[in-house]
C-alpha positions as a printed Julia matrix, in Angstrom:
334×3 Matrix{Float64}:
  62.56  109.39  -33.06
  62.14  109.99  -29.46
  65.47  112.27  -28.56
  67.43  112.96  -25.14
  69.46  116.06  -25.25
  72.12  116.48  -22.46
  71.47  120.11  -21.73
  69.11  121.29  -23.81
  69.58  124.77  -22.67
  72.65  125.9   -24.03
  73.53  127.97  -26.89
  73.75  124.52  -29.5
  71.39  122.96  -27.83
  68.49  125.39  -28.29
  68.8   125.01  -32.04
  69.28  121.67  -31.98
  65.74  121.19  -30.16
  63.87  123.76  -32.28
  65.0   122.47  -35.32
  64.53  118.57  -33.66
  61.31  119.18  -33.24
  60.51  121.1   -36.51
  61.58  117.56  -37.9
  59.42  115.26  -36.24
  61.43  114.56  -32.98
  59.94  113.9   -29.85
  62.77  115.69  -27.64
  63.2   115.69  -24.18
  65.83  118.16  -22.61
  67.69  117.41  -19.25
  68.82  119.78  -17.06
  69.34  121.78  -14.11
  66.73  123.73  -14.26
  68.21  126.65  -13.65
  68.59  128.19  -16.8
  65.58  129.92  -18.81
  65.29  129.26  -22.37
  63.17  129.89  -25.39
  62.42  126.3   -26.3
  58.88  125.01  -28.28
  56.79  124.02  -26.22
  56.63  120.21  -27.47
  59.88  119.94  -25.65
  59.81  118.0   -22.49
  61.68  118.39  -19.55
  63.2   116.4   -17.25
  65.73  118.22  -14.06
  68.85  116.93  -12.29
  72.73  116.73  -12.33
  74.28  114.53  -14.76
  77.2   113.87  -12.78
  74.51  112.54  -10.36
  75.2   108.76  -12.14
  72.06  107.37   -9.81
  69.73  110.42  -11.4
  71.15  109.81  -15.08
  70.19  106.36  -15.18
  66.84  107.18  -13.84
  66.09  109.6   -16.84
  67.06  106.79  -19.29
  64.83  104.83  -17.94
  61.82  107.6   -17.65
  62.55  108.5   -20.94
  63.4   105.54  -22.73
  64.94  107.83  -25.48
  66.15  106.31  -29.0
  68.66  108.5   -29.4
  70.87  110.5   -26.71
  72.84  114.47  -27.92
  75.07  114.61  -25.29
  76.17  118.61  -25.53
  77.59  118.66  -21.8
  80.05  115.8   -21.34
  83.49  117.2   -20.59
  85.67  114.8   -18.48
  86.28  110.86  -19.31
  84.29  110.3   -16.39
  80.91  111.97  -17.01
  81.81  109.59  -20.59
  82.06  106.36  -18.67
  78.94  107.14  -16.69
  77.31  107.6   -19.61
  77.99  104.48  -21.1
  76.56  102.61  -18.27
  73.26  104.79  -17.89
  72.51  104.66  -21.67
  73.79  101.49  -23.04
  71.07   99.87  -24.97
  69.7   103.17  -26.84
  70.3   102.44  -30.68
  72.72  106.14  -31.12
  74.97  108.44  -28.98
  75.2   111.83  -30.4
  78.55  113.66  -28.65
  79.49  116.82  -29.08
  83.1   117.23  -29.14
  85.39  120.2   -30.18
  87.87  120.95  -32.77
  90.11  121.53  -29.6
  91.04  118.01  -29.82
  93.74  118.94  -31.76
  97.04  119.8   -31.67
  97.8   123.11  -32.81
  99.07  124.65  -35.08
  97.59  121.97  -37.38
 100.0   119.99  -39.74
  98.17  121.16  -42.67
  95.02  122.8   -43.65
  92.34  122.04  -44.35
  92.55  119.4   -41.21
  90.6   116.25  -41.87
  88.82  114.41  -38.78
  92.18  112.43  -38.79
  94.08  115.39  -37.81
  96.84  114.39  -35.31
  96.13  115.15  -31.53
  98.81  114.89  -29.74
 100.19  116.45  -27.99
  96.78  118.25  -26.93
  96.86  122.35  -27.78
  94.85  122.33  -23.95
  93.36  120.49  -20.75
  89.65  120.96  -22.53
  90.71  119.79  -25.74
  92.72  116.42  -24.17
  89.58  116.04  -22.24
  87.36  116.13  -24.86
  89.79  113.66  -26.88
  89.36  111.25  -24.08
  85.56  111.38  -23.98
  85.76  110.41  -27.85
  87.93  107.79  -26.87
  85.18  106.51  -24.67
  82.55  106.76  -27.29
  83.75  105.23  -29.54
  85.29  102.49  -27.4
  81.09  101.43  -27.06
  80.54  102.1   -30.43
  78.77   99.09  -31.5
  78.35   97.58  -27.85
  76.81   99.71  -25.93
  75.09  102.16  -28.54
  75.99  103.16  -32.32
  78.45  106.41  -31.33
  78.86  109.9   -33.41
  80.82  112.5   -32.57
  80.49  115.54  -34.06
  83.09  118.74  -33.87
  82.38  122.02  -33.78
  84.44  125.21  -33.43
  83.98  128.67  -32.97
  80.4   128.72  -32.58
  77.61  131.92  -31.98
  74.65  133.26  -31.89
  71.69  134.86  -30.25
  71.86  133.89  -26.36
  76.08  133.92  -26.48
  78.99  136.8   -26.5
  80.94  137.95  -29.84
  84.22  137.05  -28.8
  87.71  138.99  -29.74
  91.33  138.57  -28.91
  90.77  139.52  -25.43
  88.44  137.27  -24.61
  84.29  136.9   -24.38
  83.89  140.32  -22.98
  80.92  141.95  -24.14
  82.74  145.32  -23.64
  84.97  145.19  -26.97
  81.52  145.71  -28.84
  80.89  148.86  -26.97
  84.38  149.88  -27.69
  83.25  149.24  -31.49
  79.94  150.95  -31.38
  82.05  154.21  -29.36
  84.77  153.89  -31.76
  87.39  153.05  -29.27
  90.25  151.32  -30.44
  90.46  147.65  -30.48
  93.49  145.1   -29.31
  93.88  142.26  -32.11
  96.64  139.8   -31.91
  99.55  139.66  -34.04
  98.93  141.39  -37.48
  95.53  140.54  -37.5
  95.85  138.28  -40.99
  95.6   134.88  -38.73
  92.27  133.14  -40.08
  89.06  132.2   -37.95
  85.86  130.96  -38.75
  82.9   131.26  -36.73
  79.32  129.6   -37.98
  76.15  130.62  -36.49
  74.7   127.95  -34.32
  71.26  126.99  -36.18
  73.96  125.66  -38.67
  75.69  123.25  -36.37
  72.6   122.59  -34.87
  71.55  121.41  -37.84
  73.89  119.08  -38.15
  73.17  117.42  -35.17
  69.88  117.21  -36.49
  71.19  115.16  -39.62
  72.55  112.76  -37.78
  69.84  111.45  -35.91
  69.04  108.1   -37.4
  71.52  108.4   -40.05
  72.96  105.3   -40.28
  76.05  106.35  -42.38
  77.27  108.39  -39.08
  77.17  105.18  -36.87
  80.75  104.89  -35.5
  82.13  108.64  -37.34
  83.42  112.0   -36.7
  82.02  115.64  -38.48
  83.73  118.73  -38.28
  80.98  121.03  -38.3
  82.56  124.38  -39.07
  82.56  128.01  -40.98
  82.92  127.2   -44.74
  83.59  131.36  -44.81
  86.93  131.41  -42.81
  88.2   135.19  -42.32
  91.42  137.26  -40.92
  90.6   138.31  -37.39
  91.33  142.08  -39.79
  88.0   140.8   -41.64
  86.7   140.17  -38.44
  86.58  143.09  -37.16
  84.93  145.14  -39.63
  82.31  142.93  -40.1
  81.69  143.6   -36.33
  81.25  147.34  -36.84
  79.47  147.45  -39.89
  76.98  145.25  -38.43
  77.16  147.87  -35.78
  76.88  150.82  -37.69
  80.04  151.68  -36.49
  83.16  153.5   -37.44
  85.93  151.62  -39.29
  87.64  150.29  -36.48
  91.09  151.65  -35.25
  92.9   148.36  -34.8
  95.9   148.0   -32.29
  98.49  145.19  -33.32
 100.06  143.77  -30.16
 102.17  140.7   -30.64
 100.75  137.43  -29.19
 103.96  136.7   -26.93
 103.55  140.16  -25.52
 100.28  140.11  -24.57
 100.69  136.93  -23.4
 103.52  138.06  -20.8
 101.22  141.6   -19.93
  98.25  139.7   -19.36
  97.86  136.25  -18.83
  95.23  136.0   -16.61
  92.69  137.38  -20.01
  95.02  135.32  -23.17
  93.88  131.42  -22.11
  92.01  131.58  -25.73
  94.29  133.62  -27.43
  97.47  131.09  -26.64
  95.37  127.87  -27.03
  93.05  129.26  -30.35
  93.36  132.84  -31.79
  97.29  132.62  -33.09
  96.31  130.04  -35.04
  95.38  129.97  -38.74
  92.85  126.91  -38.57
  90.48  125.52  -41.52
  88.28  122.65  -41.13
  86.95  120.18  -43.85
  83.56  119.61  -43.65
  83.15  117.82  -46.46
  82.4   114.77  -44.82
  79.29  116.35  -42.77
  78.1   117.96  -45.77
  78.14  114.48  -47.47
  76.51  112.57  -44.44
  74.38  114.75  -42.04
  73.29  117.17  -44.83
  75.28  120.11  -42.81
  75.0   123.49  -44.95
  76.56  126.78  -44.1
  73.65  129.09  -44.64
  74.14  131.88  -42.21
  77.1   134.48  -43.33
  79.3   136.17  -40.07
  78.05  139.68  -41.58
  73.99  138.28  -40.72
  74.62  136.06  -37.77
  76.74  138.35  -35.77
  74.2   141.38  -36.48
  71.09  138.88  -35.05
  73.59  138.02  -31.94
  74.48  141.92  -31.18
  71.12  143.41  -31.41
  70.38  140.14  -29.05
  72.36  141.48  -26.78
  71.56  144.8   -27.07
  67.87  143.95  -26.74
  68.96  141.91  -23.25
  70.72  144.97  -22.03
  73.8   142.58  -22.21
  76.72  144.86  -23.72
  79.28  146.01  -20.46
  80.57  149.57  -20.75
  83.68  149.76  -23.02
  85.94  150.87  -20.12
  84.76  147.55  -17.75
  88.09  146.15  -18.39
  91.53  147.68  -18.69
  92.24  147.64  -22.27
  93.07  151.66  -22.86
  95.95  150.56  -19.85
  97.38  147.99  -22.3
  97.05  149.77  -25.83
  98.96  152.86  -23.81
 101.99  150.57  -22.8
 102.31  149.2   -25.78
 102.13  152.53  -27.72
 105.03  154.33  -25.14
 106.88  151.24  -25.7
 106.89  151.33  -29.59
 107.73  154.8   -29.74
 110.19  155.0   -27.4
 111.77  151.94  -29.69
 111.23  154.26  -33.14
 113.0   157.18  -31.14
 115.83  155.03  -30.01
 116.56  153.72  -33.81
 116.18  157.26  -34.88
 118.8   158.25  -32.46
């Protein structure tokens, strides 16, 4: 089928136009410009803003695509303009988030039915909206899909931690520095490697049976940020990791200018079903966190990409917080 992609450059988006075009696809990516990436060269490309509404319509009409992946469509206005420019194109591909819901989650696994309200963040109630939008067309203006990923990775993105998407903590690792982690570091997370939600992306093109539906497209290997960690080092070559427990609240109050992810996500225990993209858009988890974070760190290491460990000001907090649990053991001891 002839495919628009929405981006085309980004960390999804790459593996959703290799593996596109490994299919069969004729893909087009639109974009700025102004970001280098690896693509095949059977992708074309076609440059501009898409909250330029006058330029978006002129690419659907240059490239007369079948089927639109919109991966950069945040606010409920880039959704509406959307609409308008591609109406007529037989399916809307939109990449959501798992942020749409509320958190913590009533029960887990969550289904795609998961309540989401009120919203766990601004993003996430964003992204809700733009589904809203979607899927108010659905059947009028295009056949709609939305599909949700989660914590997703991979060669040409960071390794994230509790403190963030600083590239730093995996220096720390590989200098055997010791390493902030929320609460008691048994919370659960599951990252997937992006060529696996690309993948599913890549199912649903054409798939009739996703006209008008919602996939989580998520880890089926979810592990304790503890797990985490040395999965990190060993694919590192690293020492066992000193870990530094630090309630949530408290780093929250320390430093809330570096905890926006850590409040909204990392607390949280969250597991996904994906049974219904596994069913529909042939979505397979093929890439374990131990192989998929080893390709994204020597990545990075190969694009000279890793910050010093002591770029941010983590040895300040793990201090603090030591002084201030001793000097609570000594007063209980007095």
């Amino acid at each position: 089928m002839n495919v628009l992609i929405i981006g085309g450059t980004g960390l999804i988006s790459t593996g959703i136009a290799r593996q596109a075009v490994d299919a069969g696809h004729d893909v087009t990516a639109f974009h700025r410009g102004e970001t280098d990436a690896d693509l095949p060269d059977a992708v074309s490309h076609v440059h501009g803003d898409r909250d330029d509404d006058a330029r978006l319509g002129e690419v659907a009409d240059e490239v007369n695509p079948e089927v639109v992946i919109d991966m950069v469509c945040f606010s409920p206005e880039q959704a509406e303009s959307a609409v308008e420019a591609f109406a007529g194109v037989e399916q809307f591909v939109f990449c959501s988030t798992v942020d749409v819901y509320h958190r913590p989650l009533d029960r887990n696994p969550a289904t795609e039915d998961a309540r989401r309200e009120p919203p766990v963040s601004d993003y996430g109630a964003d992204k809700a909206e733009c589904e809203d939008v979607f899927m108010d067309a659905h059947g009028d203006a295009f056949q709609t899909t939305v599909i949700r990923p989660w914590s997703t990775y991979g060669e040409g993105g960071p390794v994230i931690h509790t403190m963030g998407w600083g590239t730093y903590y995996l220096d720390r690792v590989r200098q055997g520095k010791p390493i902030i982690v929320h609460g008691d570091g048994a919370t659960l997370w599951g990252p997937c490697h992006r060529d696996d939600v690309a993948g599913a992306f890549v199912g649903a093109i054409g798939t009739e049976t996703a006209y008008g539906e919602s996939y989580h497209v998520t880890s089926e290997a979810v592990i304790s940020w503890n797990q985490y960690q040395e999965y990190v080092a060993d694919a590192m070559d690293a020492p066992d990791p000193e870990l530094v427990y630090i309630p949530t609240e408290r780093l929250v109050e320390a430093v809330p200018d570096r905890t926006d992810p850590l409040v909204d996500h990392f607390q949280y225990s969250t597991v996904f079903d994906n049974g219904k993209a596994k069913r529909d858009l042939g979505f397979e988890y093929t890439i374990s966190f131990r192989e998929g974070v080893e390709r994204t760190i020597d990545d990075l290491e190969r694009r000279d990409a890793i910050d010093d460990w002591d770029s941010e000001n983590d040895d300040e907090i793990i201090a603090a917080w030591r002084e201030s649990t001793d000097s609570f053991a000594d007063a209980i001891g007095e």
